[in-house]
PDB file of C-alpha atoms in Angstrom:
ATOM      1  CA  MET Q   1       1.573  37.020 -16.992  1.00  0.00           C
ATOM      2  CA  ILE Q   2       4.277  35.142 -18.248  1.00  0.00           C
ATOM      3  CA  LEU Q   3       7.620  34.163 -16.222  1.00  0.00           C
ATOM      4  CA  LEU Q   4      10.870  32.874 -19.219  1.00  0.00           C
ATOM      5  CA  VAL Q   5      13.276  31.000 -17.466  1.00  0.00           C
ATOM      6  CA  HIS Q   6      16.224  30.676 -20.143  1.00  0.00           C
ATOM      7  CA  GLY Q   7      18.907  28.276 -20.449  1.00  0.00           C
ATOM      8  CA  GLY Q   8      23.012  27.571 -19.428  1.00  0.00           C
ATOM      9  CA  LEU Q   9      24.648  26.240 -16.389  1.00  0.00           C
ATOM     10  CA  ARG Q  10      27.401  28.750 -15.314  1.00  0.00           C
ATOM     11  CA  GLU Q  11      28.264  29.765 -18.760  1.00  0.00           C
ATOM     12  CA  PRO Q  12      28.034  32.739 -20.247  1.00  0.00           C
ATOM     13  CA  MET Q  13      24.462  33.057 -20.818  1.00  0.00           C
ATOM     14  CA  ASP Q  14      21.055  35.381 -19.608  1.00  0.00           C
ATOM     15  CA  ALA Q  15      17.997  36.027 -20.567  1.00  0.00           C
ATOM     16  CA  GLU Q  16      19.026  39.211 -23.403  1.00  0.00           C
ATOM     17  CA  ARG Q  17      20.438  36.135 -25.255  1.00  0.00           C
ATOM     18  CA  PHE Q  18      18.136  33.186 -24.778  1.00  0.00           C
ATOM     19  CA  TRP Q  19      15.012  35.276 -24.933  1.00  0.00           C
ATOM     20  CA  VAL Q  20      15.440  38.798 -26.598  1.00  0.00           C
ATOM     21  CA  ARG Q  21      17.406  38.688 -29.515  1.00  0.00           C
ATOM     22  CA  PRO Q  22      15.876  35.626 -30.905  1.00  0.00           C
ATOM     23  CA  GLY Q  23      12.910  37.475 -30.505  1.00  0.00           C
ATOM     24  CA  ILE Q  24      10.242  35.715 -28.333  1.00  0.00           C
ATOM     25  CA  VAL Q  25       9.724  38.594 -26.035  1.00  0.00           C
ATOM     26  CA  ALA Q  26       8.965  40.517 -28.533  1.00  0.00           C
ATOM     27  CA  GLY Q  27       5.979  38.066 -29.562  1.00  0.00           C
ATOM     28  CA  LEU Q  28       4.991  37.131 -26.385  1.00  0.00           C
ATOM     29  CA  GLY Q  29       5.073  41.128 -25.313  1.00  0.00           C
ATOM     30  CA  ASP Q  30       1.457  42.046 -25.412  1.00  0.00           C
ATOM     31  CA  LEU Q  31       1.240  39.253 -22.365  1.00  0.00           C
ATOM     32  CA  GLY Q  32       3.219  40.479 -19.850  1.00  0.00           C
ATOM     33  CA  VAL Q  33       6.511  38.725 -19.511  1.00  0.00           C
ATOM     34  CA  LEU Q  34       9.619  38.849 -17.183  1.00  0.00           C
ATOM     35  CA  ALA Q  35      12.432  37.344 -18.187  1.00  0.00           C
ATOM     36  CA  PRO Q  36      15.066  37.439 -15.143  1.00  0.00           C
ATOM     37  CA  ASP Q  37      18.451  36.524 -15.508  1.00  0.00           C
ATOM     38  CA  ARG Q  38      19.275  33.996 -13.420  1.00  0.00           C
ATOM     39  CA  LEU Q  39      21.532  33.211 -10.512  1.00  0.00           C
ATOM     40  CA  ALA Q  40      25.342  33.018 -12.288  1.00  0.00           C
ATOM     41  CA  ASP Q  41      26.145  30.821  -9.080  1.00  0.00           C
ATOM     42  CA  ALA Q  42      23.537  29.547  -7.577  1.00  0.00           C
ATOM     43  CA  PRO Q  43      25.058  27.230  -5.156  1.00  0.00           C
ATOM     44  CA  ASP Q  44      21.697  25.207  -5.629  1.00  0.00           C
ATOM     45  CA  TRP Q  45      18.706  24.633  -7.901  1.00  0.00           C
ATOM     46  CA  ASP Q  46      16.479  25.875  -4.278  1.00  0.00           C
ATOM     47  CA  ALA Q  47      18.517  28.735  -5.092  1.00  0.00           C
ATOM     48  CA  GLU Q  48      17.118  29.169  -8.186  1.00  0.00           C
ATOM     49  CA  ALA Q  49      13.829  28.560  -7.671  1.00  0.00           C
ATOM     50  CA  ASP Q  50      13.716  31.186  -4.340  1.00  0.00           C
ATOM     51  CA  HIS Q  51      15.438  33.988  -7.089  1.00  0.00           C
ATOM     52  CA  LEU Q  52      12.656  33.200  -9.256  1.00  0.00           C
ATOM     53  CA  ALA Q  53      10.124  33.351  -6.810  1.00  0.00           C
ATOM     54  CA  GLY Q  54      11.129  36.897  -5.667  1.00  0.00           C
ATOM     55  CA  GLN Q  55      10.443  38.350  -9.361  1.00  0.00           C
ATOM     56  CA  LEU Q  56       6.792  37.592  -9.856  1.00  0.00           C
ATOM     57  CA  PRO Q  57       4.191  39.368  -8.330  1.00  0.00           C
ATOM     58  CA  GLY Q  58       1.877  36.612  -8.636  1.00  0.00           C
ATOM     59  CA  ALA Q  59       1.098  33.453 -10.559  1.00  0.00           C
ATOM     60  CA  ALA Q  60       2.777  33.417 -14.063  1.00  0.00           C
ATOM     61  CA  THR Q  61       3.160  30.903 -17.233  1.00  0.00           C
ATOM     62  CA  VAL Q  62       6.508  29.606 -16.665  1.00  0.00           C
ATOM     63  CA  ILE Q  63       8.470  28.987 -19.859  1.00  0.00           C
ATOM     64  CA  ALA Q  64      11.340  27.251 -19.469  1.00  0.00           C
ATOM     65  CA  GLY Q  65      14.981  26.130 -21.972  1.00  0.00           C
ATOM     66  CA  SER Q  66      17.197  24.003 -21.705  1.00  0.00           C
ATOM     67  CA  ASN Q  67      18.829  23.786 -17.462  1.00  0.00           C
ATOM     68  CA  GLY Q  68      16.235  26.582 -16.793  1.00  0.00           C
ATOM     69  CA  CYS Q  69      14.276  23.815 -17.026  1.00  0.00           C
ATOM     70  CA  SER Q  70      15.434  22.229 -13.220  1.00  0.00           C
ATOM     71  CA  ALA Q  71      14.851  26.318 -12.177  1.00  0.00           C
ATOM     72  CA  ALA Q  72      11.424  25.791 -13.368  1.00  0.00           C
ATOM     73  CA  VAL Q  73      10.299  22.624 -11.541  1.00  0.00           C
ATOM     74  CA  ARG Q  74      12.253  23.808  -8.714  1.00  0.00           C
ATOM     75  CA  LEU Q  75       9.877  26.626  -8.716  1.00  0.00           C
ATOM     76  CA  ALA Q  76       6.643  24.539  -9.309  1.00  0.00           C
ATOM     77  CA  VAL Q  77       7.848  22.301  -6.144  1.00  0.00           C
ATOM     78  CA  ARG Q  78       9.056  25.025  -4.276  1.00  0.00           C
ATOM     79  CA  TRP Q  79       6.200  27.684  -4.542  1.00  0.00           C
ATOM     80  CA  PRO Q  80       3.432  26.006  -5.926  1.00  0.00           C
ATOM     81  CA  GLY Q  81       1.583  28.493  -6.281  1.00  0.00           C
ATOM     82  CA  LEU Q  82       3.650  30.664  -7.952  1.00  0.00           C
ATOM     83  CA  VAL Q  83       2.952  28.514 -11.763  1.00  0.00           C
ATOM     84  CA  ARG Q  84       0.185  28.127 -13.372  1.00  0.00           C
ATOM     85  CA  ARG Q  85       1.323  26.355 -16.346  1.00  0.00           C
ATOM     86  CA  LEU Q  86       5.060  24.916 -17.040  1.00  0.00           C
ATOM     87  CA  MET Q  87       6.559  24.542 -20.412  1.00  0.00           C
ATOM     88  CA  LEU Q  88       9.864  22.738 -20.059  1.00  0.00           C
ATOM     89  CA  ALA Q  89      11.323  23.654 -23.661  1.00  0.00           C
ATOM     90  CA  TRP Q  90      14.626  21.664 -24.922  1.00  0.00           C
ATOM     91  CA  PRO Q  91      14.501  20.520 -21.923  1.00  0.00           C
ATOM     92  CA  ALA Q  92      19.024  19.487 -20.739  1.00  0.00           C
ATOM     93  CA  THR Q  93      19.705  16.076 -20.755  1.00  0.00           C
ATOM     94  CA  PRO Q  94      22.191  15.702 -17.374  1.00  0.00           C
ATOM     95  CA  ARG Q  95      25.859  14.481 -18.163  1.00  0.00           C
ATOM     96  CA  PRO Q  96      28.047  14.898 -15.311  1.00  0.00           C
ATOM     97  CA  ARG Q  97      30.070  17.859 -14.925  1.00  0.00           C
ATOM     98  CA  GLY Q  98      33.051  17.792 -12.108  1.00  0.00           C
ATOM     99  CA  ASP Q  99      33.311  21.606 -12.939  1.00  0.00           C
ATOM    100  CA  LEU Q 100      30.044  21.841 -10.891  1.00  0.00           C
ATOM    101  CA  PRO Q 101      28.845  21.294  -7.642  1.00  0.00           C
ATOM    102  CA  VAL Q 102      26.915  18.236  -7.371  1.00  0.00           C
ATOM    103  CA  ALA Q 103      23.769  20.093  -5.620  1.00  0.00           C
ATOM    104  CA  LEU Q 104      23.210  21.297  -9.321  1.00  0.00           C
ATOM    105  CA  THR Q 105      24.280  18.254 -11.290  1.00  0.00           C
ATOM    106  CA  ALA Q 106      22.677  15.773  -9.110  1.00  0.00           C
ATOM    107  CA  GLY Q 107      19.179  14.485  -9.964  1.00  0.00           C
ATOM    108  CA  GLU Q 108      17.373  12.011 -11.980  1.00  0.00           C
ATOM    109  CA  THR Q 109      15.824  12.879 -15.303  1.00  0.00           C
ATOM    110  CA  LEU Q 110      16.271  16.551 -14.627  1.00  0.00           C
ATOM    111  CA  ARG Q 111      19.456  17.980 -12.746  1.00  0.00           C
ATOM    112  CA  GLY Q 112      18.202  18.803  -9.419  1.00  0.00           C
ATOM    113  CA  VAL Q 113      14.964  17.003  -9.452  1.00  0.00           C
ATOM    114  CA  LEU Q 114      13.598  13.803  -8.670  1.00  0.00           C
ATOM    115  CA  ASP Q 115      11.478  11.962 -10.573  1.00  0.00           C
ATOM    116  CA  ALA Q 116       8.654  10.893  -8.067  1.00  0.00           C
ATOM    117  CA  GLU Q 117       8.725  15.460  -7.902  1.00  0.00           C
ATOM    118  CA  LEU Q 118       7.845  15.210 -11.708  1.00  0.00           C
ATOM    119  CA  ARG Q 119       5.575  12.709 -11.392  1.00  0.00           C
ATOM    120  CA  GLY Q 120       3.987  14.796  -8.690  1.00  0.00           C
ATOM    121  CA  LEU Q 121       3.497  18.032 -10.678  1.00  0.00           C
ATOM    122  CA  SER Q 122      -0.487  19.263 -10.357  1.00  0.00           C
ATOM    123  CA  VAL Q 123       0.070  21.897 -13.353  1.00  0.00           C
ATOM    124  CA  PRO Q 124      -0.477  21.634 -17.206  1.00  0.00           C
ATOM    125  CA  VAL Q 125       3.116  20.879 -18.402  1.00  0.00           C
ATOM    126  CA  ARG Q 126       3.638  21.289 -21.947  1.00  0.00           C
ATOM    127  CA  VAL Q 127       7.090  19.461 -23.317  1.00  0.00           C
ATOM    128  CA  LEU Q 128       9.126  21.130 -25.855  1.00  0.00           C
ATOM    129  CA  PRO Q 129      11.947  18.646 -27.603  1.00  0.00           C
ATOM    130  CA  SER Q 130      14.987  19.690 -29.239  1.00  0.00           C
ATOM    131  CA  VAL Q 131      14.749  19.286 -33.135  1.00  0.00           C
ATOM    132  CA  PRO Q 132      17.153  18.054 -34.268  1.00  0.00           C
ATOM    133  CA  GLU Q 133      18.379  16.275 -31.286  1.00  0.00           C
ATOM    134  CA  ASN Q 134      21.951  16.973 -29.777  1.00  0.00           C
ATOM    135  CA  ALA Q 135      24.398  16.081 -27.087  1.00  0.00           C
ATOM    136  CA  MET Q 136      23.112  18.742 -24.664  1.00  0.00           C
ATOM    137  CA  HIS Q 137      19.298  18.174 -25.726  1.00  0.00           C
ATOM    138  CA  GLU Q 138      18.713  14.362 -26.214  1.00  0.00           C
ATOM    139  CA  ARG Q 139      14.796  13.191 -27.293  1.00  0.00           C
ATOM    140  CA  ARG Q 140      15.206  10.577 -24.548  1.00  0.00           C
ATOM    141  CA  THR Q 141      14.886  13.680 -21.959  1.00  0.00           C
ATOM    142  CA  ALA Q 142      11.891  15.027 -23.241  1.00  0.00           C
ATOM    143  CA  ASP Q 143      10.458  11.623 -23.959  1.00  0.00           C
ATOM    144  CA  ALA Q 144      11.007  10.728 -20.325  1.00  0.00           C
ATOM    145  CA  LEU Q 145       9.476  13.887 -18.785  1.00  0.00           C
ATOM    146  CA  LEU Q 146       6.017  12.819 -20.964  1.00  0.00           C
ATOM    147  CA  ALA Q 147       6.430   9.485 -19.012  1.00  0.00           C
ATOM    148  CA  LEU Q 148       6.722  10.700 -15.894  1.00  0.00           C
ATOM    149  CA  ILE Q 149       4.527  13.924 -15.697  1.00  0.00           C
ATOM    150  CA  PRO Q 150       0.485  13.626 -15.258  1.00  0.00           C
ATOM    151  CA  GLY Q 151      -0.890  14.710 -18.148  1.00  0.00           C
ATOM    152  CA  ALA Q 152       1.945  16.425 -20.051  1.00  0.00           C
ATOM    153  CA  THR Q 153       1.669  16.881 -23.578  1.00  0.00           C
ATOM    154  CA  ALA Q 154       3.726  16.772 -26.374  1.00  0.00           C
ATOM    155  CA  VAL Q 155       4.461  20.432 -28.632  1.00  0.00           C
ATOM    156  CA  PRO Q 156       5.918  20.324 -31.721  1.00  0.00           C
ATOM    157  CA  GLY Q 157      10.199  20.843 -31.284  1.00  0.00           C
ATOM    158  CA  SER Q 158      12.505  23.618 -32.948  1.00  0.00           C
ATOM    159  CA  PRO Q 159      16.171  24.207 -32.490  1.00  0.00           C
ATOM    160  CA  GLU Q 160      17.002  25.435 -28.772  1.00  0.00           C
ATOM    161  CA  PRO Q 161      17.757  29.487 -28.776  1.00  0.00           C
ATOM    162  CA  PRO Q 162      20.615  30.863 -30.089  1.00  0.00           C
ATOM    163  CA  HIS Q 163      20.900  28.075 -32.177  1.00  0.00           C
ATOM    164  CA  PRO Q 164      21.660  29.695 -35.783  1.00  0.00           C
ATOM    165  CA  ASP Q 165      18.426  27.703 -36.961  1.00  0.00           C
ATOM    166  CA  PHE Q 166      16.044  29.121 -34.289  1.00  0.00           C
ATOM    167  CA  ALA Q 167      15.046  31.903 -36.735  1.00  0.00           C
ATOM    168  CA  PRO Q 168      12.809  29.793 -38.180  1.00  0.00           C
ATOM    169  CA  HIS Q 169      10.879  28.130 -35.882  1.00  0.00           C
ATOM    170  CA  LEU Q 170      10.350  31.544 -33.395  1.00  0.00           C
ATOM    171  CA  ALA Q 171       6.622  32.467 -35.449  1.00  0.00           C
ATOM    172  CA  ALA Q 172       5.849  28.428 -34.563  1.00  0.00           C
ATOM    173  CA  VAL Q 173       7.304  28.890 -31.038  1.00  0.00           C
ATOM    174  CA  VAL Q 174       6.352  31.586 -29.907  1.00  0.00           C
ATOM    175  CA  GLN Q 175       2.439  30.626 -30.974  1.00  0.00           C
ATOM    176  CA  THR Q 176       3.004  27.474 -28.906  1.00  0.00           C
ATOM    177  CA  CYS Q 177       3.745  30.011 -26.093  1.00  0.00           C
ATOM    178  CA  ARG Q 178       0.925  32.463 -26.175  1.00  0.00           C
ATOM    179  CA  GLY Q 179      -1.387  28.916 -26.612  1.00  0.00           C
ATOM    180  CA  LEU Q 180       0.230  27.800 -23.528  1.00  0.00           C
ATOM    181  CA  ALA Q 181       0.042  31.283 -21.592  1.00  0.00           C
ATOM    182  CA  CYS Q 182      -3.680  31.623 -23.112  1.00  0.00           C
ATOM    183  CA  ASP Q 183      -4.055  28.675 -21.701  1.00  0.00           C
ATOM    184  CA  ARG Q 184      -5.052  27.120 -25.426  1.00  0.00           C
ATOM    185  CA  PRO Q 185      -4.455  23.567 -27.320  1.00  0.00           C
TER     186      PRO Q 185
END
């Protein structure tokens, strides 16, 4: 089972736009995929994690994109038995945003997560950077995750969906996700 956690943070983003339309769900469908919408107005990242936990029938490989990485790590911290493996794809670089509650903007390398919690992750983690990097997804964030999370490995990067430049990278991203889900390098 694969749980896909889409990006976005209080903006018009959903699983359909982030995972389905770009072709990622279709590419992983035979492995069993859940791609629920995240909470549109979550008060904090723990609420996001609890919402995701409620979607899962059991342990899963969790693949998260952009700001969904914060929700996925909170899931791994709060519900460790539900996360077998974790991919942090196109991790969002935290920046102050006055339009959001402090509970959603606080954190260190990732919003909603302390670096000590990242160091405490005990599941296999892969990090897929945004290539090319951009103001929302800086390479320094991916590099910091690789330095903090024990045993985390980097995988080849790509533009994040739904960016128009993502399409040529679909097959490679799907292959990387399949490798993680099937416990292959």
